[in-house]
Amino acid sequence: WFTAWPTEALTSVAMSQLADVKLDPGVTRTALASACVFFHQEARALSVQFKLEQGRHFYVTPTSYLQLLALYKQVLARQHQSLLQSYQRYTGGLEKLKETES
């Protein structure tokens, strides 16, 4: 019912969807796209296994893949914001310690 996208198409979509994501210097966009492709293909394989074992369908569609990419970007932005707040609290605390020291 749902046709699977080829690996090249999944990779291309991931690269374009993740183009605006700021990455750490050690992380390449290609590696991130490959990980997303792997997650999607594994989910498809597990859905087939689920069908065989449980007799129930679980659809993994191209829309699921787009949702995976969007969710990754949301979680990354949330984590970035959380780290930024922690950093600001840390540096603010250091400043207070310096003020009380002098």
PDB file of C-alpha atoms in Angstrom, residues 2-19 29-45 60-70:
ATOM      1  CA  PHE A   2       2.838   2.380   0.861  1.00  0.00           C
ATOM      2  CA  THR A   3       5.849   2.184  -1.360  1.00  0.00           C
ATOM      3  CA  ALA A   4       9.279   2.385   0.225  1.00  0.00           C
ATOM      4  CA  TRP A   5      11.631   5.152  -0.775  1.00  0.00           C
ATOM      5  CA  PRO A   6      15.051   4.060  -2.026  1.00  0.00           C
ATOM      6  CA  THR A   7      18.047   4.746   0.199  1.00  0.00           C
ATOM      7  CA  GLU A   8      19.278   7.537  -2.073  1.00  0.00           C
ATOM      8  CA  ALA A   9      15.947   9.354  -1.814  1.00  0.00           C
ATOM      9  CA  LEU A  10      15.897   9.003   1.980  1.00  0.00           C
ATOM     10  CA  THR A  11      19.441  10.347   2.179  1.00  0.00           C
ATOM     11  CA  SER A  12      18.656  13.255  -0.139  1.00  0.00           C
ATOM     12  CA  VAL A  13      15.569  14.227   1.859  1.00  0.00           C
ATOM     13  CA  ALA A  14      17.505  14.018   5.134  1.00  0.00           C
ATOM     14  CA  MET A  15      20.310  16.176   3.749  1.00  0.00           C
ATOM     15  CA  SER A  16      17.867  18.851   2.609  1.00  0.00           C
ATOM     16  CA  GLN A  17      15.756  18.751   5.794  1.00  0.00           C
ATOM     17  CA  LEU A  18      18.830  18.917   8.041  1.00  0.00           C
ATOM     18  CA  ALA A  19      20.626  21.590   5.992  1.00  0.00           C
ATOM     19  CA  ARG A  29      25.696  15.996   7.934  1.00  0.00           C
ATOM     20  CA  THR A  30      26.242  12.835   5.863  1.00  0.00           C
ATOM     21  CA  ALA A  31      26.695  10.729   9.015  1.00  0.00           C
ATOM     22  CA  LEU A  32      23.555  12.242  10.535  1.00  0.00           C
ATOM     23  CA  ALA A  33      21.562  11.593   7.359  1.00  0.00           C
ATOM     24  CA  SER A  34      22.853   8.005   7.265  1.00  0.00           C
ATOM     25  CA  ALA A  35      21.713   7.494  10.860  1.00  0.00           C
ATOM     26  CA  CYS A  36      18.222   8.777  10.021  1.00  0.00           C
ATOM     27  CA  VAL A  37      18.047   6.473   6.998  1.00  0.00           C
ATOM     28  CA  PHE A  38      19.135   3.549   9.188  1.00  0.00           C
ATOM     29  CA  PHE A  39      16.440   4.321  11.795  1.00  0.00           C
ATOM     30  CA  HIS A  40      13.754   4.473   9.125  1.00  0.00           C
ATOM     31  CA  GLN A  41      14.831   1.277   7.375  1.00  0.00           C
ATOM     32  CA  GLU A  42      15.093  -0.586  10.686  1.00  0.00           C
ATOM     33  CA  ALA A  43      11.602   0.589  11.631  1.00  0.00           C
ATOM     34  CA  ARG A  44      10.323  -0.768   8.308  1.00  0.00           C
ATOM     35  CA  ALA A  45      12.050  -4.113   8.921  1.00  0.00           C
ATOM     36  CA  VAL A  60       6.153   3.035   8.305  1.00  0.00           C
ATOM     37  CA  THR A  61       5.590   5.564   5.561  1.00  0.00           C
ATOM     38  CA  PRO A  62       7.510   8.388   3.927  1.00  0.00           C
ATOM     39  CA  THR A  63       5.458  10.717   6.127  1.00  0.00           C
ATOM     40  CA  SER A  64       6.823   8.844   9.155  1.00  0.00           C
ATOM     41  CA  TYR A  65      10.299   9.591   7.883  1.00  0.00           C
ATOM     42  CA  LEU A  66       9.547  13.301   7.519  1.00  0.00           C
ATOM     43  CA  GLN A  67       8.122  13.278  11.048  1.00  0.00           C
ATOM     44  CA  LEU A  68      11.306  11.593  12.311  1.00  0.00           C
ATOM     45  CA  LEU A  69      13.423  14.362  10.795  1.00  0.00           C
ATOM     46  CA  ALA A  70      11.163  17.090  12.209  1.00  0.00           C
TER      47      ALA A  70
END
